[in-house]
């Protein structure tokens, strides 16, 4: 942006950096919190996660982190194997993420709400959809307000059209895999270094 200062002011540049900072943390930190809360409340879940981390990440794995290059898939492959970590992260995101999906209408459209009120959307209107409405809908998830740690184990919950913590289609968050990896590695450190 700064190379094209004719097009972008320093205020635009600062705004873009603030947006990147906000978007990188808006769901990551709350998910870290809720994940930790749920596993500390339930000894069974705690044991599952603890055993999974110890199985895939022996204590010496991160002791010599220099042996892992950015071109290696070792870390990525190990993170993917942590199915309970992944499921609990997805369940925390499903319950508590605050993402919004923005769309532009391509034609005039009218739809009727459950109470018979009608909403008219004009062509080219910008629409903001709050993903948490779908993520807490019983049409997509059984017991939608209940934390079920293994809901995403079989990947069925993740493929649901109601699971949208990172948006969807061509505007899906490009940092979603990084965010999940950060959460997993953070919990690895909590379990091993701080001996939870």
PDB file of C-alpha atoms in Angstrom:
ATOM      1  CA  UNK A   1       0.000   0.000   0.000  1.00  0.00           C
ATOM      2  CA  UNK A   2       2.742   2.446   0.912  1.00  0.00           C
ATOM      3  CA  UNK A   3       4.362   1.889  -2.501  1.00  0.00           C
ATOM      4  CA  UNK A   4       1.181   3.282  -4.026  1.00  0.00           C
ATOM      5  CA  UNK A   5       0.901   6.378  -1.871  1.00  0.00           C
ATOM      6  CA  UNK A   6      -0.900   8.127  -4.741  1.00  0.00           C
ATOM      7  CA  UNK A   7      -3.820   5.796  -4.126  1.00  0.00           C
ATOM      8  CA  UNK A   8      -3.616   5.136  -0.393  1.00  0.00           C
ATOM      9  CA  UNK A   9      -3.013   7.608   2.405  1.00  0.00           C
ATOM     10  CA  UNK A  10      -1.148   6.767   5.599  1.00  0.00           C
ATOM     11  CA  UNK A  11      -4.577   6.708   7.276  1.00  0.00           C
ATOM     12  CA  UNK A  12      -5.679   4.002   4.794  1.00  0.00           C
ATOM     13  CA  UNK A  13      -2.500   2.067   5.551  1.00  0.00           C
ATOM     14  CA  UNK A  14      -3.053   2.347   9.322  1.00  0.00           C
ATOM     15  CA  UNK A  15      -6.682   1.297   8.906  1.00  0.00           C
ATOM     16  CA  UNK A  16      -5.668  -1.766   6.927  1.00  0.00           C
ATOM     17  CA  UNK A  17      -3.124  -2.795   9.584  1.00  0.00           C
ATOM     18  CA  UNK A  18      -5.676  -2.274  12.361  1.00  0.00           C
ATOM     19  CA  UNK A  19      -8.167  -4.410  10.447  1.00  0.00           C
ATOM     20  CA  UNK A  20      -5.569  -7.188  10.031  1.00  0.00           C
ATOM     21  CA  UNK A  21      -4.773  -7.093  13.757  1.00  0.00           C
ATOM     22  CA  UNK A  22      -8.457  -7.161  14.691  1.00  0.00           C
ATOM     23  CA  UNK A  23      -9.298  -9.953  12.259  1.00  0.00           C
ATOM     24  CA  UNK A  24      -6.391 -12.089  13.438  1.00  0.00           C
ATOM     25  CA  UNK A  25      -7.518 -11.948  17.071  1.00  0.00           C
ATOM     26  CA  UNK A  26     -11.291 -11.537  17.023  1.00  0.00           C
ATOM     27  CA  UNK A  27     -12.063 -15.261  17.232  1.00  0.00           C
ATOM     28  CA  UNK A  28      -8.677 -16.705  18.201  1.00  0.00           C
ATOM     29  CA  UNK A  29      -8.488 -15.368  21.761  1.00  0.00           C
ATOM     30  CA  UNK A  30     -12.132 -16.103  22.700  1.00  0.00           C
ATOM     31  CA  UNK A  31     -11.770 -19.611  21.261  1.00  0.00           C
ATOM     32  CA  UNK A  32      -8.631 -20.158  23.341  1.00  0.00           C
ATOM     33  CA  UNK A  33     -10.583 -19.103  26.430  1.00  0.00           C
ATOM     34  CA  UNK A  34     -13.693 -21.248  25.804  1.00  0.00           C
ATOM     35  CA  UNK A  35     -11.601 -24.250  24.804  1.00  0.00           C
ATOM     36  CA  UNK A  36      -9.661 -24.028  28.055  1.00  0.00           C
ATOM     37  CA  UNK A  37     -12.788 -23.486  30.142  1.00  0.00           C
ATOM     38  CA  UNK A  38     -14.525 -26.562  28.760  1.00  0.00           C
ATOM     39  CA  UNK A  39     -11.574 -28.928  29.075  1.00  0.00           C
ATOM     40  CA  UNK A  40     -10.794 -27.801  32.621  1.00  0.00           C
ATOM     41  CA  UNK A  41     -14.426 -28.306  33.664  1.00  0.00           C
ATOM     42  CA  UNK A  42     -14.596 -31.899  32.476  1.00  0.00           C
ATOM     43  CA  UNK A  43     -11.972 -34.440  33.534  1.00  0.00           C
ATOM     44  CA  UNK A  44     -12.917 -36.869  30.752  1.00  0.00           C
ATOM     45  CA  UNK A  45     -12.399 -34.238  28.031  1.00  0.00           C
ATOM     46  CA  UNK A  46      -9.191 -33.105  29.726  1.00  0.00           C
ATOM     47  CA  UNK A  47      -7.789 -36.656  29.643  1.00  0.00           C
ATOM     48  CA  UNK A  48      -8.719 -37.105  25.978  1.00  0.00           C
ATOM     49  CA  UNK A  49      -6.936 -33.899  24.962  1.00  0.00           C
ATOM     50  CA  UNK A  50      -3.963 -34.497  27.245  1.00  0.00           C
ATOM     51  CA  UNK A  51      -3.413 -38.007  25.872  1.00  0.00           C
ATOM     52  CA  UNK A  52      -3.810 -36.827  22.299  1.00  0.00           C
ATOM     53  CA  UNK A  53      -1.220 -34.078  22.744  1.00  0.00           C
ATOM     54  CA  UNK A  54       1.234 -36.477  24.371  1.00  0.00           C
ATOM     55  CA  UNK A  55       0.716 -39.019  21.602  1.00  0.00           C
ATOM     56  CA  UNK A  56       1.315 -36.654  18.692  1.00  0.00           C
ATOM     57  CA  UNK A  57       3.691 -34.182  20.320  1.00  0.00           C
ATOM     58  CA  UNK A  58       6.270 -35.870  22.524  1.00  0.00           C
ATOM     59  CA  UNK A  59       7.815 -33.420  24.973  1.00  0.00           C
ATOM     60  CA  UNK A  60      11.056 -33.194  22.990  1.00  0.00           C
ATOM     61  CA  UNK A  61       9.252 -32.263  19.735  1.00  0.00           C
ATOM     62  CA  UNK A  62       9.339 -28.510  20.366  1.00  0.00           C
ATOM     63  CA  UNK A  63      12.624 -28.593  22.314  1.00  0.00           C
ATOM     64  CA  UNK A  64      14.554 -28.475  19.076  1.00  0.00           C
ATOM     65  CA  UNK A  65      12.190 -26.478  16.860  1.00  0.00           C
ATOM     66  CA  UNK A  66      15.021 -25.555  14.456  1.00  0.00           C
ATOM     67  CA  UNK A  67      14.691 -28.953  12.761  1.00  0.00           C
ATOM     68  CA  UNK A  68      11.300 -27.911  11.344  1.00  0.00           C
ATOM     69  CA  UNK A  69      11.442 -25.748   8.227  1.00  0.00           C
ATOM     70  CA  UNK A  70       8.524 -23.844   6.750  1.00  0.00           C
ATOM     71  CA  UNK A  71       8.571 -26.232   3.795  1.00  0.00           C
ATOM     72  CA  UNK A  72       8.090 -29.292   5.985  1.00  0.00           C
ATOM     73  CA  UNK A  73       4.631 -30.595   6.660  1.00  0.00           C
ATOM     74  CA  UNK A  74       5.661 -32.307   9.901  1.00  0.00           C
ATOM     75  CA  UNK A  75       3.967 -29.820  12.203  1.00  0.00           C
ATOM     76  CA  UNK A  76       0.898 -29.528   9.990  1.00  0.00           C
ATOM     77  CA  UNK A  77       0.536 -33.308   9.770  1.00  0.00           C
ATOM     78  CA  UNK A  78       0.805 -33.666  13.543  1.00  0.00           C
ATOM     79  CA  UNK A  79      -1.766 -30.922  14.119  1.00  0.00           C
ATOM     80  CA  UNK A  80      -4.225 -32.595  11.741  1.00  0.00           C
ATOM     81  CA  UNK A  81      -3.932 -35.848  13.708  1.00  0.00           C
ATOM     82  CA  UNK A  82      -5.271 -34.117  16.832  1.00  0.00           C
ATOM     83  CA  UNK A  83      -8.934 -34.862  16.197  1.00  0.00           C
ATOM     84  CA  UNK A  84     -10.158 -33.990  19.700  1.00  0.00           C
ATOM     85  CA  UNK A  85      -8.325 -30.678  19.667  1.00  0.00           C
ATOM     86  CA  UNK A  86      -9.863 -29.922  16.268  1.00  0.00           C
ATOM     87  CA  UNK A  87     -13.354 -30.922  17.361  1.00  0.00           C
ATOM     88  CA  UNK A  88     -13.241 -28.850  20.558  1.00  0.00           C
ATOM     89  CA  UNK A  89     -11.916 -25.833  18.654  1.00  0.00           C
ATOM     90  CA  UNK A  90     -14.715 -26.178  16.092  1.00  0.00           C
ATOM     91  CA  UNK A  91     -17.325 -26.590  18.814  1.00  0.00           C
ATOM     92  CA  UNK A  92     -16.001 -23.496  20.636  1.00  0.00           C
ATOM     93  CA  UNK A  93     -16.077 -21.556  17.362  1.00  0.00           C
ATOM     94  CA  UNK A  94     -19.592 -22.803  16.643  1.00  0.00           C
ATOM     95  CA  UNK A  95     -20.877 -21.598  19.993  1.00  0.00           C
ATOM     96  CA  UNK A  96     -18.929 -18.371  20.425  1.00  0.00           C
ATOM     97  CA  UNK A  97     -17.487 -17.040  17.161  1.00  0.00           C
ATOM     98  CA  UNK A  98     -18.517 -13.570  16.092  1.00  0.00           C
ATOM     99  CA  UNK A  99     -18.063 -13.596  12.355  1.00  0.00           C
ATOM    100  CA  UNK A 100     -20.213 -11.764   9.897  1.00  0.00           C
ATOM    101  CA  UNK A 101     -20.756 -12.665   6.273  1.00  0.00           C
ATOM    102  CA  UNK A 102     -21.173  -9.750   3.875  1.00  0.00           C
ATOM    103  CA  UNK A 103     -23.007 -10.193   0.589  1.00  0.00           C
ATOM    104  CA  UNK A 104     -24.298  -7.947  -2.168  1.00  0.00           C
ATOM    105  CA  UNK A 105     -27.737  -8.777  -3.555  1.00  0.00           C
ATOM    106  CA  UNK A 106     -27.761  -9.410  -7.296  1.00  0.00           C
ATOM    107  CA  UNK A 107     -31.510  -8.836  -7.721  1.00  0.00           C
ATOM    108  CA  UNK A 108     -34.535  -7.496  -5.879  1.00  0.00           C
ATOM    109  CA  UNK A 109     -35.750 -10.063  -3.388  1.00  0.00           C
ATOM    110  CA  UNK A 110     -38.582 -10.373  -0.905  1.00  0.00           C
ATOM    111  CA  UNK A 111     -38.872 -13.015   1.772  1.00  0.00           C
ATOM    112  CA  UNK A 112     -41.310 -13.715   4.560  1.00  0.00           C
ATOM    113  CA  UNK A 113     -40.231 -14.153   8.176  1.00  0.00           C
ATOM    114  CA  UNK A 114     -41.722 -16.823  10.450  1.00  0.00           C
ATOM    115  CA  UNK A 115     -44.094 -14.214  11.920  1.00  0.00           C
ATOM    116  CA  UNK A 116     -45.380 -13.313   8.406  1.00  0.00           C
ATOM    117  CA  UNK A 117     -43.550  -9.974   8.198  1.00  0.00           C
ATOM    118  CA  UNK A 118     -41.967  -9.343   4.814  1.00  0.00           C
ATOM    119  CA  UNK A 119     -38.507  -7.995   4.137  1.00  0.00           C
ATOM    120  CA  UNK A 120     -37.642  -6.464   0.782  1.00  0.00           C
ATOM    121  CA  UNK A 121     -34.010  -6.308  -0.316  1.00  0.00           C
ATOM    122  CA  UNK A 122     -33.152  -4.106  -3.273  1.00  0.00           C
ATOM    123  CA  UNK A 123     -30.671  -5.100  -5.938  1.00  0.00           C
ATOM    124  CA  UNK A 124     -27.065  -4.077  -5.047  1.00  0.00           C
ATOM    125  CA  UNK A 125     -27.863  -3.784  -1.322  1.00  0.00           C
ATOM    126  CA  UNK A 126     -25.107  -4.875   1.053  1.00  0.00           C
ATOM    127  CA  UNK A 127     -26.345  -7.510   3.485  1.00  0.00           C
ATOM    128  CA  UNK A 128     -24.607  -8.546   6.713  1.00  0.00           C
ATOM    129  CA  UNK A 129     -25.422 -12.048   7.948  1.00  0.00           C
ATOM    130  CA  UNK A 130     -24.498 -13.072  11.485  1.00  0.00           C
ATOM    131  CA  UNK A 131     -23.173 -16.636  11.274  1.00  0.00           C
ATOM    132  CA  UNK A 132     -23.965 -17.499  14.887  1.00  0.00           C
ATOM    133  CA  UNK A 133     -27.667 -17.619  14.067  1.00  0.00           C
ATOM    134  CA  UNK A 134     -27.093 -20.654  11.832  1.00  0.00           C
ATOM    135  CA  UNK A 135     -24.513 -22.156  14.184  1.00  0.00           C
ATOM    136  CA  UNK A 136     -27.080 -22.238  17.002  1.00  0.00           C
ATOM    137  CA  UNK A 137     -29.943 -23.491  14.844  1.00  0.00           C
ATOM    138  CA  UNK A 138     -31.433 -26.906  15.646  1.00  0.00           C
ATOM    139  CA  UNK A 139     -31.999 -27.471  11.918  1.00  0.00           C
ATOM    140  CA  UNK A 140     -28.218 -27.791  11.568  1.00  0.00           C
ATOM    141  CA  UNK A 141     -27.087 -29.054  14.981  1.00  0.00           C
ATOM    142  CA  UNK A 142     -28.721 -31.276  17.590  1.00  0.00           C
ATOM    143  CA  UNK A 143     -28.753 -29.639  21.022  1.00  0.00           C
ATOM    144  CA  UNK A 144     -27.345 -26.434  19.500  1.00  0.00           C
ATOM    145  CA  UNK A 145     -26.849 -24.612  22.812  1.00  0.00           C
ATOM    146  CA  UNK A 146     -24.969 -27.488  24.413  1.00  0.00           C
ATOM    147  CA  UNK A 147     -21.189 -27.951  24.226  1.00  0.00           C
ATOM    148  CA  UNK A 148     -20.538 -31.402  22.736  1.00  0.00           C
ATOM    149  CA  UNK A 149     -16.788 -31.925  22.599  1.00  0.00           C
ATOM    150  CA  UNK A 150     -16.832 -34.673  19.967  1.00  0.00           C
ATOM    151  CA  UNK A 151     -19.495 -33.160  17.692  1.00  0.00           C
ATOM    152  CA  UNK A 152     -16.921 -32.628  14.922  1.00  0.00           C
ATOM    153  CA  UNK A 153     -14.985 -35.899  15.270  1.00  0.00           C
ATOM    154  CA  UNK A 154     -16.598 -37.553  12.270  1.00  0.00           C
ATOM    155  CA  UNK A 155     -16.308 -34.328  10.210  1.00  0.00           C
ATOM    156  CA  UNK A 156     -20.076 -34.300   9.649  1.00  0.00           C
ATOM    157  CA  UNK A 157     -20.606 -31.187  11.756  1.00  0.00           C
ATOM    158  CA  UNK A 158     -17.864 -29.352   9.922  1.00  0.00           C
ATOM    159  CA  UNK A 159     -19.510 -30.002   6.558  1.00  0.00           C
ATOM    160  CA  UNK A 160     -22.803 -28.607   7.757  1.00  0.00           C
ATOM    161  CA  UNK A 161     -24.030 -25.494   5.982  1.00  0.00           C
ATOM    162  CA  UNK A 162     -24.644 -24.061   9.445  1.00  0.00           C
ATOM    163  CA  UNK A 163     -20.956 -24.071  10.447  1.00  0.00           C
ATOM    164  CA  UNK A 164     -19.635 -20.675   9.303  1.00  0.00           C
ATOM    165  CA  UNK A 165     -17.116 -19.280  11.834  1.00  0.00           C
ATOM    166  CA  UNK A 166     -14.767 -18.172   9.052  1.00  0.00           C
ATOM    167  CA  UNK A 167     -17.334 -17.111   6.481  1.00  0.00           C
ATOM    168  CA  UNK A 168     -17.916 -19.142   3.347  1.00  0.00           C
ATOM    169  CA  UNK A 169     -17.311 -19.574  -0.385  1.00  0.00           C
ATOM    170  CA  UNK A 170     -14.890 -17.197  -2.093  1.00  0.00           C
ATOM    171  CA  UNK A 171     -14.722 -14.835   0.884  1.00  0.00           C
ATOM    172  CA  UNK A 172     -13.792 -17.503   3.467  1.00  0.00           C
ATOM    173  CA  UNK A 173     -11.098 -16.317   5.877  1.00  0.00           C
ATOM    174  CA  UNK A 174      -7.653 -17.038   4.409  1.00  0.00           C
ATOM    175  CA  UNK A 175      -6.148 -17.249   7.906  1.00  0.00           C
ATOM    176  CA  UNK A 176      -8.497 -19.911   9.281  1.00  0.00           C
ATOM    177  CA  UNK A 177      -5.936 -22.731   9.203  1.00  0.00           C
ATOM    178  CA  UNK A 178      -3.297 -20.519  10.808  1.00  0.00           C
ATOM    179  CA  UNK A 179      -5.752 -19.472  13.525  1.00  0.00           C
ATOM    180  CA  UNK A 180      -6.585 -23.095  14.346  1.00  0.00           C
ATOM    181  CA  UNK A 181      -2.887 -24.022  14.366  1.00  0.00           C
ATOM    182  CA  UNK A 182      -2.129 -21.150  16.763  1.00  0.00           C
ATOM    183  CA  UNK A 183      -4.868 -22.367  19.104  1.00  0.00           C
ATOM    184  CA  UNK A 184      -3.591 -25.961  18.988  1.00  0.00           C
ATOM    185  CA  UNK A 185       0.033 -24.978  19.612  1.00  0.00           C
ATOM    186  CA  UNK A 186      -1.034 -22.662  22.452  1.00  0.00           C
ATOM    187  CA  UNK A 187      -2.790 -25.556  24.136  1.00  0.00           C
ATOM    188  CA  UNK A 188       0.201 -27.794  23.588  1.00  0.00           C
ATOM    189  CA  UNK A 189       2.285 -25.279  25.562  1.00  0.00           C
ATOM    190  CA  UNK A 190      -0.345 -24.987  28.274  1.00  0.00           C
ATOM    191  CA  UNK A 191      -0.423 -28.757  28.714  1.00  0.00           C
ATOM    192  CA  UNK A 192       3.301 -29.438  28.542  1.00  0.00           C
ATOM    193  CA  UNK A 193       5.238 -26.398  29.683  1.00  0.00           C
ATOM    194  CA  UNK A 194       2.793 -25.172  32.305  1.00  0.00           C
ATOM    195  CA  UNK A 195       1.730 -28.711  33.272  1.00  0.00           C
ATOM    196  CA  UNK A 196      -2.010 -28.158  33.461  1.00  0.00           C
TER     197      UNK A 196
END
